[in-house]
Amino acid sequence: MSKIHYMIELFIVLVIAVVPAIKASSLIPEDGLVLHLDAGQSVETNAEGGIVRWHDLSPNKRTAIVPKGRSAPQHDSDNQSIQFRNGTGLYIDEQVLPAETRNMSVFAIAEHGGPLSYSILGARTGVVPLVQLDVDDNEMVRWIVRDTKNQTISVEIPAIFGGKTLFGGIMQETENGTTMSVFYQDQEESVNGSHLNSPLFGKGMFIGCLGMPQYSWTGTISEILVYDRAVSKNEANQIRKYLFEKHRIQKIVSKFQDSWNVLNIPRFTGQVDQEFSTDVCVVGAGSAGCAAAIMAAREGAKVVLVERQERLGGTGTNAQVAGWEPGPGCSLTRELFERMKTLGGAGVGHTRPLQTKAPYGYYLVTEDESYESTTHRANLTPIQLRDVPYKPEIFDQVVREMLAETKKVVLLDKTYFFQPETNPEKTRIESILVRNTEEKTIRIRAKVFIDSTGDVWVCRSLGCEVMLGIDPQNAFDEPSAPKKGSLQLNAITRLYTIAQRSNAKTQPTSNPPISFPACAHICGWKEGPLTVNMLPTLPGRALIDYGYDEALRRSEQIVYAHWHWLQQIPDFQNFELIQIAPMLGIRESYRVKTKYVLREQDLIETLKKQQHDDMIAIADHPCDIHGAGGSLKTVTFAYGIPYRCMIPAGQWQNILVACRGAGFSRIAASSCRLQRTMIQLGHAAGLAAAWAAKKNVSVENIDIPALVKHLNAPERYNEYLPPKN
């Protein structure tokens, strides 16, 4: 090759390399651009693909390097992104923004792969001051600033797992204070705060991490633009348009397949393998479903009970949430307790002193407490609380025995519902289709159906109106509800079981490190088994964004990391991991809009002021929201749950909903979703369904006063209260 030809080819290569930067600068505002990082160019890597330097394309020509104590993130040249995970990060060791900065704008193309993603970009010195753009443990994109007086202004917007998209924030000082705006995809949220104190910025800026080792971004970052001014609305739209087109950003849709979602199953039109005709069909054998089937059968109805899992008991057994929180029950809960206790599978537990100050609760079964001591919660101190730990296999055994004793129940376990069949007027369910592990399709005809599936699959398949996430204030006029609702859900927990062993296996450290909340609620027997509830494992939104299957897979990794932490505590060094729950502990998903929706006002008024004449269950637990914000913190006395909370709104005549997805506002659901309350709902639903089937009337037209009198729920609470001194 001649020297001239070589110089021409070299010139062409240089032009191609420079064109993207020229094109970018012509499509985005240049005024005030102090940092521009692009993973598609100006990235230096080592032989393993780890980042050595990420060069700034702005006129300042800064460089991001791996800080001390961090590992190098990986460069993905095919996708023009940099992959960050726990322990990785980059740092710019310069004064990127002046200490007195009061106006700035950040835009980034990134993908977050999990909660607690700190952060895309952050300036942080100790605790204060700080400025950062991240995703918190509630899966909210957060643009936050904290000044030297510990005053914080932040604005949040819900995120979605699993997709590359736009993140951004603008901070602007005005005469009235500081305005913060956060961007996510094509959405924007703003908030006004007071004036901030100086300084906000020190030397240095973190990319994909913060100063503390445990704070890292989980996901990718493709491009970052930082301005030392608040860009205008038109300029913001210009930047977003440029980034969306360059990175081919589309609306995020979950990329994970979810076999759990039966609503995705194509409509079945073939021949079924088997048929059943019955009076009552209960779909879902969780706490409520088991109770409904037992009580309907005891009332003389023929029952078919369908359960997807291997064990009966739902979340309590398959997710190993094997303990009844303090609170009221009914005659059936008392019977279940006595039968389990006789088999050595249940007892009364109370808190035990700890050898360390580790953040966990420890409840062990004792023989010197009565069942009655567990049947109220309101106004008790933590040391006074008593719960009921039980063994999942014993609950399953006892319920199967109780069902068999009626001689009226056909149990179809390891079988899932997937399709309803209705009359032409769509007022009645004529039958449902279910499928078992042998892939045989079964039709169940019934006079009355009870949806106890937790995720209310039957009601959703019928098109019943449902609620999901935080209700806005105008939905039910609740005092604690925010003005604007959002798709934020109570956190998911993956529980596990441990027991003492003479040569307990040591759980190795996770590699790479995995983040988790260092806390736990532990209950059971002194020598084991002990059930470990690690409290938030994944944010509730993971169920919507990832789907059940992927959330189950990811939660298992977190369990191993959590057990490694817990095993270091002296109380548990002689214990060994026995089993990880086969099912997720889901606290919150879809709720059905019913004839009456229980709301915060009911919890405040309690039985002393509620005016409902159809109350069939009681509860006195405070609102229990894990990792998704709080609301009403205490309940001063028991409140009642009306029968109408189990009747879906609309024209369906022969279906009741008895599970956590019944007619509760989000605030109310966080209080009454507990197992003994669900058993009460099932108790009432089973009786009501049997009566409706026998009289051939709609579930709304049974003798409700007779049902209320039979259950005696409001008057029963006084029996649970301890004697006054």
XYZ file of C-alpha atoms in Angstrom:
725
model
C 0.000 0.000 0.000
C 1.339 3.447 -0.917
C 1.882 6.081 1.724
C -0.844 8.236 0.125
C -3.407 5.384 0.198
C -2.486 4.667 3.845
C -2.972 8.319 4.834
C -6.350 8.419 3.032
C -7.602 5.290 4.846
C -6.338 6.607 8.171
C -8.142 9.904 7.550
C -11.405 8.024 6.772
C -11.096 6.026 10.025
C -10.498 9.200 12.023
C -13.477 10.925 10.384
C -15.755 7.971 11.196
C -14.578 8.003 14.811
C -15.209 11.737 15.150
C -18.594 11.864 13.360
C -20.664 10.593 16.348
C -19.275 13.321 18.596
C -19.885 15.998 15.953
C -23.409 14.695 15.360
C -24.143 14.596 19.082
C -22.941 18.134 19.702
C -25.168 19.419 16.926
C -28.272 17.697 18.326
C -27.984 18.610 21.994
C -27.433 21.977 23.718
C -23.748 22.725 24.308
C -24.206 25.680 26.641
C -23.382 24.572 30.172
C -22.489 20.966 29.243
C -19.898 20.011 31.874
C -19.842 16.224 31.487
C -20.675 13.910 28.598
C -19.934 10.194 28.915
C -20.817 7.872 26.031
C -20.223 4.102 26.301
C -20.102 3.902 22.516
C -16.829 5.818 22.314
C -13.883 7.100 24.340
C -13.779 3.995 26.571
C -10.487 2.314 27.510
C -10.627 -1.309 28.694
C -8.220 -3.973 29.881
C -7.847 -7.443 28.371
C -10.839 -8.744 30.362
C -13.142 -5.979 29.169
C -12.990 -4.063 32.450
C -13.125 -0.280 32.293
C -9.789 1.453 32.809
C -10.887 4.958 31.804
C -14.103 6.492 30.548
C -13.300 9.780 28.865
C -15.506 12.857 28.996
C -16.570 14.209 25.568
C -17.410 17.676 26.901
C -14.897 20.526 26.553
C -13.694 19.785 30.129
C -12.129 16.446 29.048
C -12.436 14.773 32.471
C -11.815 11.078 33.052
C -13.741 8.529 35.128
C -11.569 5.805 36.665
C -12.048 2.896 39.074
C -11.795 4.261 42.630
C -9.917 2.552 45.422
C -11.873 -0.342 46.923
C -13.972 -0.888 43.800
C -13.801 -3.328 40.910
C -13.957 -2.348 37.265
C -17.364 -2.446 35.556
C -17.456 -4.344 32.257
C -17.738 -2.766 28.829
C -20.383 -4.242 26.510
C -19.359 -2.914 23.102
C -22.159 -4.738 21.272
C -24.821 -2.882 23.240
C -22.771 0.283 23.768
C -23.199 0.122 27.517
C -21.213 -0.393 30.697
C -22.330 -3.171 33.043
C -22.297 -2.293 36.755
C -22.935 -4.679 39.653
C -22.259 -4.879 43.382
C -18.751 -3.685 44.145
C -18.049 -1.985 40.826
C -17.991 1.714 40.089
C -16.213 4.699 38.562
C -15.130 8.046 39.968
C -14.139 11.457 38.602
C -11.495 12.927 40.893
C -12.165 16.563 40.026
C -14.530 19.388 40.917
C -17.214 18.641 38.309
C -19.651 21.289 39.532
C -18.947 24.362 41.674
C -19.697 23.983 45.373
C -22.278 26.780 45.153
C -24.226 25.142 42.317
C -27.984 25.637 42.616
C -29.002 24.731 39.083
C -28.115 21.567 37.206
C -29.520 19.001 34.787
C -28.696 15.308 34.392
C -29.835 12.990 31.604
C -28.802 9.351 31.344
C -29.616 6.256 29.343
C -29.454 3.297 31.709
C -31.078 0.039 32.714
C -31.578 -1.019 36.315
C -31.766 -4.687 37.170
C -32.832 -4.597 40.797
C -33.756 -2.491 43.803
C -31.246 -0.472 45.798
C -29.416 0.714 42.686
C -27.177 3.503 43.992
C -26.562 5.354 41.737
C -26.300 6.428 38.106
C -24.584 9.616 39.155
C -23.848 10.888 42.639
C -21.863 13.492 44.514
C -21.603 12.504 48.152
C -19.319 13.431 51.042
C -20.107 11.411 54.152
C -23.778 11.823 54.984
C -24.131 15.415 53.775
C -24.166 17.037 51.374
C -25.261 14.764 48.555
C -26.791 14.911 45.106
C -27.745 11.672 43.403
C -29.912 10.035 40.742
C -30.743 6.444 41.666
C -33.382 3.754 42.203
C -34.356 3.108 45.825
C -35.494 -0.094 47.539
C -39.132 0.658 46.667
C -38.197 0.657 42.965
C -38.690 4.391 42.675
C -36.416 6.515 40.497
C -35.183 9.158 42.921
C -33.587 12.547 42.260
C -32.397 13.773 45.619
C -30.325 16.598 47.119
C -29.309 17.077 50.761
C -27.508 20.173 52.016
C -25.116 20.897 54.872
C -28.020 21.418 57.323
C -29.329 17.911 56.555
C -32.280 19.381 54.682
C -33.439 17.044 51.927
C -35.454 17.691 48.787
C -36.307 14.688 46.626
C -38.756 13.691 43.936
C -39.656 10.144 42.904
C -41.309 8.332 40.033
C -42.020 4.567 39.672
C -39.508 2.522 37.682
C -39.766 -0.751 35.788
C -37.257 -3.584 35.883
C -35.486 -4.894 32.853
C -35.219 -2.280 30.108
C -32.861 0.424 28.867
C -34.497 3.836 29.082
C -34.112 7.489 30.065
C -33.361 8.646 33.600
C -32.902 12.293 34.477
C -33.261 15.155 36.886
C -33.305 18.938 36.923
C -32.612 21.124 39.959
C -33.519 24.798 39.723
C -33.282 27.587 42.294
C -36.163 30.096 42.143
C -37.280 33.005 44.281
C -39.531 30.641 46.242
C -37.037 27.850 46.790
C -35.737 24.820 44.894
C -37.694 22.931 42.234
C -36.727 19.296 41.586
C -37.935 17.417 38.479
C -37.267 13.740 37.781
C -37.555 12.018 34.379
C -38.154 8.358 33.612
C -39.030 7.034 30.156
C -41.521 9.636 28.870
C -42.767 10.562 32.346
C -41.932 13.536 34.552
C -42.634 14.425 38.177
C -41.816 17.681 40.001
C -41.760 18.967 43.567
C -41.065 22.356 45.158
C -38.843 22.678 48.234
C -37.301 25.425 50.321
C -33.971 27.176 49.716
C -30.849 25.065 50.185
C -27.720 25.808 52.221
C -24.177 25.823 50.823
C -22.203 23.996 49.701
C -23.887 21.160 47.783
C -20.870 19.865 45.885
C -17.408 18.865 46.903
C -14.593 17.427 44.869
C -15.430 14.327 42.828
C -18.399 12.559 41.303
C -19.362 8.869 41.383
C -20.636 6.964 38.336
C -22.535 3.716 38.959
C -21.859 3.730 42.694
C -21.487 5.842 45.818
C -18.675 6.155 48.324
C -19.784 3.287 50.579
C -18.922 -0.221 49.291
C -22.483 -1.545 49.614
C -23.925 1.167 47.386
C -23.686 0.210 43.711
C -25.734 0.507 40.579
C -27.221 -2.795 39.402
C -27.559 -2.679 35.639
C -26.075 -0.742 32.738
C -25.262 2.862 31.890
C -24.916 3.889 28.245
C -24.694 7.681 28.243
C -24.684 10.575 30.732
C -25.122 14.307 30.109
C -24.600 16.832 32.936
C -25.273 20.577 32.662
C -24.391 23.259 35.193
C -27.752 24.923 34.601
C -31.423 24.016 34.529
C -32.162 23.417 30.859
C -35.429 24.763 29.482
C -38.417 22.574 28.729
C -37.721 22.782 25.000
C -34.078 21.871 25.543
C -35.068 18.937 27.761
C -37.360 17.649 25.021
C -34.543 18.101 22.500
C -32.154 16.057 24.653
C -34.717 13.334 25.267
C -35.493 13.087 21.554
C -31.799 12.775 20.739
C -31.221 10.060 23.355
C -34.363 8.106 22.488
C -33.509 8.023 18.783
C -29.813 7.306 19.265
C -30.382 4.393 21.648
C -33.594 3.220 19.975
C -35.495 3.470 23.222
C -38.959 1.935 23.221
C -41.538 1.635 25.963
C -40.357 -1.001 28.411
C -42.224 -4.277 28.239
C -41.201 -7.179 30.460
C -38.833 -9.485 28.611
C -39.383 -12.354 31.028
C -41.703 -15.280 30.347
C -44.094 -15.957 33.216
C -45.660 -19.407 33.398
C -47.466 -18.403 36.610
C -49.780 -15.986 34.788
C -52.714 -18.165 33.736
C -54.340 -15.244 31.927
C -51.739 -15.692 29.165
C -52.946 -19.214 28.366
C -54.746 -19.380 24.967
C -58.470 -20.020 25.155
C -59.251 -23.748 25.293
C -61.943 -25.059 22.924
C -61.198 -28.792 22.803
C -62.587 -31.814 24.623
C -61.995 -31.981 28.352
C -60.594 -35.116 29.981
C -62.892 -35.107 33.014
C -65.908 -33.260 34.450
C -67.224 -32.585 37.954
C -70.571 -31.157 39.041
C -70.817 -29.713 42.519
C -72.563 -27.157 44.707
C -69.535 -25.032 45.563
C -66.170 -24.752 43.828
C -63.364 -23.113 45.794
C -60.365 -22.053 43.697
C -57.237 -21.701 45.807
C -56.534 -23.571 49.056
C -54.779 -20.859 51.007
C -55.925 -19.852 54.477
C -59.269 -18.561 53.191
C -59.801 -21.285 50.609
C -59.229 -24.118 53.102
C -61.641 -22.494 55.539
C -64.253 -21.953 52.824
C -64.114 -25.564 51.667
C -64.339 -26.957 55.213
C -67.267 -24.757 56.241
C -69.221 -25.180 52.989
C -68.895 -28.955 53.285
C -69.850 -28.950 56.962
C -72.934 -26.985 55.965
C -73.938 -29.848 53.669
C -72.689 -28.616 50.296
C -70.764 -30.747 47.856
C -67.404 -29.038 47.277
C -64.578 -29.192 44.770
C -61.366 -27.551 46.040
C -58.678 -26.634 43.505
C -55.105 -25.867 44.610
C -52.097 -25.137 42.444
C -49.422 -26.103 44.961
C -48.566 -29.439 46.541
C -49.462 -28.347 50.074
C -52.707 -26.867 51.296
C -52.365 -23.605 53.170
C -51.137 -21.215 50.482
C -48.671 -18.579 51.642
C -48.589 -20.034 55.165
C -47.312 -23.433 54.063
C -45.836 -23.162 50.565
C -44.209 -19.780 51.186
C -43.401 -20.888 54.775
C -45.006 -17.847 56.399
C -45.840 -20.414 59.053
C -47.034 -18.258 61.898
C -50.226 -16.490 62.842
C -49.590 -12.923 63.875
C -51.299 -11.734 67.083
C -54.936 -10.955 66.323
C -58.477 -12.312 66.409
C -59.688 -15.429 64.703
C -62.862 -17.505 64.811
C -64.017 -20.921 65.982
C -62.287 -22.528 63.027
C -58.896 -20.971 63.788
C -59.180 -22.237 67.356
C -59.997 -25.740 66.085
C -57.078 -25.700 63.647
C -54.724 -24.626 66.427
C -55.861 -27.351 68.835
C -55.573 -30.088 66.214
C -52.106 -28.938 65.094
C -50.934 -28.619 68.701
C -52.045 -32.187 69.460
C -49.732 -33.361 66.666
C -46.846 -31.245 67.940
C -47.184 -28.862 65.026
C -48.250 -25.576 66.632
C -47.798 -23.612 69.807
C -47.808 -20.154 71.333
C -44.653 -18.169 70.761
C -43.293 -15.040 72.366
C -40.147 -12.979 72.023
C -36.920 -14.247 73.522
C -33.864 -12.259 74.693
C -31.107 -12.031 72.128
C -27.413 -12.684 72.582
C -26.599 -9.857 70.193
C -28.082 -6.535 69.135
C -28.649 -7.770 65.591
C -31.818 -6.429 63.970
C -34.141 -9.396 64.173
C -37.176 -10.580 66.100
C -37.038 -13.994 67.752
C -40.257 -15.788 68.746
C -40.082 -19.291 70.197
C -42.836 -21.700 71.145
C -43.427 -22.021 74.884
C -45.707 -24.285 76.869
C -46.830 -21.784 79.486
C -49.085 -19.578 77.328
C -52.719 -19.972 76.270
C -54.143 -19.622 72.776
C -56.256 -16.698 74.013
C -53.079 -14.708 74.644
C -52.515 -14.612 70.870
C -55.959 -13.337 69.882
C -55.511 -9.581 70.179
C -52.945 -7.076 68.986
C -54.282 -3.543 69.515
C -52.568 -1.458 72.222
C -50.073 -4.167 73.228
C -46.356 -3.504 73.578
C -43.911 -5.729 71.653
C -42.979 -7.652 74.810
C -46.676 -8.517 75.352
C -47.251 -9.922 71.872
C -47.870 -13.632 71.368
C -48.062 -15.410 68.022
C -48.744 -18.945 66.785
C -45.840 -20.640 64.972
C -46.842 -23.840 63.198
C -45.257 -26.484 61.020
C -46.401 -26.257 57.376
C -46.616 -30.016 56.921
C -48.841 -30.317 60.006
C -51.218 -27.593 58.796
C -51.498 -29.443 55.477
C -52.147 -32.734 57.278
C -54.811 -31.297 59.581
C -56.723 -29.545 56.787
C -56.717 -32.690 54.650
C -58.108 -34.638 57.609
C -60.830 -32.045 58.221
C -61.817 -32.050 54.538
C -61.908 -35.855 54.445
C -64.079 -36.014 57.555
C -66.881 -34.135 55.753
C -66.982 -36.794 52.990
C -68.208 -34.030 50.707
C -64.995 -32.562 49.286
C -63.176 -33.498 46.092
C -59.631 -32.142 46.380
C -57.706 -31.388 43.193
C -54.236 -30.369 44.347
C -51.354 -29.608 41.978
C -54.065 -28.291 39.667
C -54.514 -24.723 38.426
C -57.458 -22.695 37.156
C -57.066 -21.040 33.754
C -60.453 -20.327 32.125
C -64.055 -19.504 33.137
C -67.157 -20.422 31.150
C -70.147 -18.113 31.657
C -73.748 -17.788 30.615
C -74.486 -15.587 27.548
C -75.680 -12.718 29.754
C -72.402 -12.810 31.697
C -74.161 -12.829 35.037
C -73.197 -16.321 36.165
C -70.183 -18.608 35.932
C -71.420 -21.921 34.584
C -68.109 -23.758 34.921
C -64.357 -23.343 35.019
C -61.498 -25.196 33.340
C -58.500 -26.387 35.322
C -55.381 -28.314 34.387
C -53.245 -30.712 36.434
C -49.594 -31.790 36.298
C -50.490 -34.511 33.774
C -51.758 -31.731 31.464
C -55.295 -33.099 31.688
C -58.019 -30.488 31.315
C -60.938 -30.748 33.753
C -64.260 -28.910 33.702
C -65.889 -28.090 37.049
C -69.557 -27.091 37.037
C -70.829 -25.447 40.217
C -73.688 -23.362 41.537
C -71.345 -20.997 43.410
C -67.646 -20.220 43.019
C -65.226 -18.751 45.563
C -62.057 -17.060 44.301
C -59.392 -17.660 46.953
C -56.411 -17.543 44.595
C -54.645 -14.586 46.243
C -54.029 -12.949 42.873
C -57.790 -13.200 42.134
C -57.258 -15.055 38.864
C -60.920 -16.041 38.566
C -62.245 -12.511 39.039
C -59.648 -11.038 36.707
C -60.443 -13.597 34.022
C -64.100 -12.503 34.232
C -63.144 -8.871 33.711
C -64.068 -7.761 37.236
C -62.793 -4.289 38.090
C -59.555 -4.565 40.068
C -57.212 -2.241 41.939
C -53.419 -2.428 42.047
C -50.890 -0.378 43.970
C -51.361 2.788 45.999
C -54.885 4.205 45.773
C -55.173 7.973 45.185
C -56.999 10.007 47.794
C -60.003 10.592 45.565
C -60.614 6.827 45.368
C -61.860 6.415 48.959
C -61.148 9.782 50.631
C -58.696 8.111 53.004
C -56.816 10.563 55.258
C -53.422 8.915 54.711
C -53.749 8.303 50.975
C -51.603 10.433 48.651
C -53.230 12.715 46.122
C -51.764 10.679 43.294
C -51.749 6.886 43.195
C -48.849 4.808 41.912
C -47.964 1.242 41.043
C -46.028 0.566 44.233
C -46.623 -2.708 46.058
C -45.868 -4.158 49.461
C -42.573 -6.037 49.272
C -42.139 -9.732 48.450
C -40.369 -12.084 50.866
C -38.724 -15.441 50.200
C -38.660 -17.349 53.484
C -36.473 -20.254 54.467
C -36.217 -22.866 57.234
C -33.229 -23.620 59.462
C -32.593 -26.248 62.148
C -29.812 -27.155 64.574
C -27.184 -29.609 63.365
C -24.138 -31.003 65.178
C -21.874 -30.181 62.220
C -23.787 -27.369 60.596
C -22.716 -26.508 57.064
C -21.347 -23.008 56.681
C -22.963 -20.887 54.000
C -20.241 -19.362 51.786
C -20.095 -15.677 50.890
C -22.003 -14.734 47.739
C -19.801 -13.921 44.778
C -20.466 -11.351 43.502
C -21.832 -9.774 46.698
C -25.616 -9.434 46.877
C -27.467 -6.636 48.641
C -30.282 -7.409 51.088
C -31.900 -5.819 54.151
C -29.963 -7.012 57.210
C -32.983 -7.862 59.360
C -35.255 -10.828 60.004
C -38.278 -12.114 61.887
C -37.665 -15.635 63.173
C -40.140 -17.968 64.826
C -40.518 -21.643 65.637
C -39.017 -24.106 68.094
C -35.759 -23.683 69.996
C -33.989 -26.612 68.339
C -35.798 -25.980 65.097
C -37.351 -25.858 62.734
C -37.128 -22.079 62.691
C -38.742 -20.073 59.916
C -36.688 -17.085 58.806
C -38.711 -14.229 57.360
C -36.090 -11.902 55.930
C -38.767 -9.240 55.456
C -38.296 -7.384 52.153
C -36.485 -9.628 49.658
C -37.695 -7.960 46.467
C -39.874 -4.915 45.932
C -43.491 -5.799 45.199
C -43.199 -4.338 41.719
C -40.849 -7.197 40.787
C -43.920 -9.423 40.534
C -45.368 -7.130 37.862
C -42.146 -6.282 36.008
C -40.279 -9.583 36.170
C -43.174 -11.972 36.495
C -43.416 -14.705 39.096
C -40.848 -17.114 37.633
C -38.029 -14.570 37.378
C -38.803 -13.089 40.800
C -38.613 -16.602 42.265
C -35.220 -17.209 40.628
C -33.702 -13.912 41.757
C -35.005 -14.192 45.306
C -33.184 -17.500 45.829
C -29.807 -15.801 45.326
C -30.735 -13.230 47.959
C -31.763 -15.959 50.421
C -28.293 -17.546 50.329
C -26.667 -14.161 50.951
C -29.051 -13.438 53.820
C -28.440 -16.809 55.461
C -24.679 -16.252 55.256
C -25.209 -12.999 57.213
C -27.550 -14.542 59.785
C -25.307 -17.554 60.353
C -22.538 -15.261 61.601
C -24.725 -14.249 64.579
C -23.996 -16.400 67.685
C -27.658 -17.404 68.098
C -27.594 -19.269 64.780
C -24.050 -20.534 64.266
C -25.130 -24.105 65.031
C -28.009 -23.972 62.573
C -28.136 -25.127 58.979
C -30.299 -24.134 56.025
C -32.889 -26.883 55.548
C -35.224 -25.580 52.872
C -36.024 -22.477 50.848
C -39.757 -21.938 50.486
C -40.986 -23.202 47.108
C -43.333 -20.215 46.749
C -42.894 -16.453 47.037
C -44.357 -14.727 50.073
C -46.528 -12.187 48.271
C -48.118 -9.564 50.511
C -49.953 -7.566 47.893
C -51.139 -7.820 44.314
C -54.516 -7.255 42.640
C -57.599 -6.387 44.710
C -61.179 -6.677 43.486
C -63.541 -3.703 43.502
C -66.484 -5.030 45.526
C -69.926 -3.862 46.651
C -68.171 -2.187 49.566
C -64.435 -1.539 49.815
C -62.959 -1.597 53.318
C -60.939 1.588 53.862
C -58.793 3.467 56.311
C -61.847 5.120 57.872
C -63.048 1.679 59.035
C -59.737 1.057 60.782
C -59.950 4.438 62.500
C -63.602 4.149 63.528
C -63.244 0.516 64.756
C -66.196 -1.536 65.972
C -67.114 1.290 68.325
C -68.243 3.576 65.495
C -68.637 1.493 62.328
C -72.195 1.464 61.027
C -72.153 -1.674 58.839
C -74.840 -4.257 59.560
C -73.125 -7.077 57.651
C -69.803 -7.513 59.475
C -68.600 -11.107 59.242
C -64.956 -10.859 60.372
C -62.784 -8.763 62.682
C -59.158 -7.689 62.817
C -57.031 -5.399 64.986
C -53.601 -5.482 63.332
C -51.857 -2.200 62.437
C -51.073 -1.417 58.822
C -48.127 -3.611 57.898
C -46.297 -2.268 54.864
C -42.817 -3.616 54.121
C -40.486 -1.606 51.942
C -43.208 0.447 50.271
C -43.949 3.436 52.483
C -46.226 3.670 55.496
C -49.668 5.018 56.319
C -51.871 4.390 59.343
C -49.517 3.002 61.992
C -51.849 1.836 64.765
C -55.309 0.383 65.212
C -56.736 1.223 68.636
C -59.422 -1.466 68.710
C -60.787 -4.183 66.459
C -62.642 -3.211 63.295
C -65.178 -5.218 61.320
C -65.108 -6.429 57.714
C -68.460 -6.377 55.884
C -69.776 -9.314 53.850
C -70.062 -6.927 50.878
C -66.228 -6.880 50.699
C -66.478 -10.388 49.213
C -69.074 -9.636 46.516
C -67.503 -8.282 43.292
C -69.041 -5.085 41.981
C -71.102 -5.540 38.842
C -73.630 -8.158 37.822
C -71.971 -11.479 38.676
C -74.388 -13.431 40.863
C -72.558 -16.580 41.928
C -69.016 -15.650 42.871
C -67.410 -14.535 46.122
C -63.810 -13.428 46.612
C -62.168 -14.522 49.857
C -58.412 -13.876 49.988
C -55.995 -10.958 50.248
C -57.463 -9.715 46.954
C -60.931 -9.094 48.408
C -62.481 -5.624 48.567
C -59.911 -3.693 50.571
C -58.225 -0.396 49.894
C -54.469 -0.649 49.796
C -54.203 0.822 53.300
C -56.857 -1.499 54.749
C -55.401 -4.533 52.966
C -52.062 -4.025 54.696
C -53.831 -4.560 58.022
C -56.325 -7.339 57.340
C -54.351 -9.529 54.907
C -53.058 -11.754 57.739
C -53.849 -15.455 57.915
C -56.367 -15.597 60.753
C -58.346 -12.780 59.151
C -58.325 -14.671 55.858
C -59.567 -17.805 57.631
C -62.466 -15.731 58.969
C -63.283 -14.556 55.440
C -63.166 -18.128 54.176
C -65.331 -19.270 57.077
C -67.997 -16.719 56.124
C -67.676 -17.309 52.369
C -68.041 -21.073 52.766
C -71.255 -20.724 54.762
C -72.643 -18.089 52.382
C -71.834 -20.147 49.294
C -73.455 -23.260 50.775
C -76.600 -21.279 51.611
C -76.748 -19.703 48.148
C -76.355 -23.105 46.487
C -78.995 -24.705 48.688
C -81.557 -21.912 48.181
C -80.547 -21.393 44.540
C -80.173 -17.635 45.062
C -77.412 -15.162 44.290
C -74.679 -14.653 46.862
C -76.070 -11.165 47.448
C -79.528 -12.494 48.322
C -78.697 -14.975 51.069
C -79.980 -14.304 54.595
C -77.157 -11.918 55.548
C -78.530 -11.061 59.027
C -78.598 -14.785 59.800
C -74.998 -15.116 58.604
C -73.912 -12.188 60.794
C -75.712 -13.648 63.805
C -74.237 -17.096 63.210
C -70.665 -15.781 62.989
C -71.057 -13.336 65.883
C -67.891 -11.520 64.782
C -68.244 -8.055 66.417
C -69.382 -9.354 69.805
C -66.682 -12.014 69.821
C -63.820 -9.531 70.121
C -64.555 -8.768 73.774
C -63.789 -12.402 74.555
C -60.223 -11.865 73.346
C -59.425 -8.825 75.457
C -57.334 -9.385 78.581
C -59.096 -8.673 81.889
C -58.780 -5.110 83.136
C -56.655 -4.600 86.232
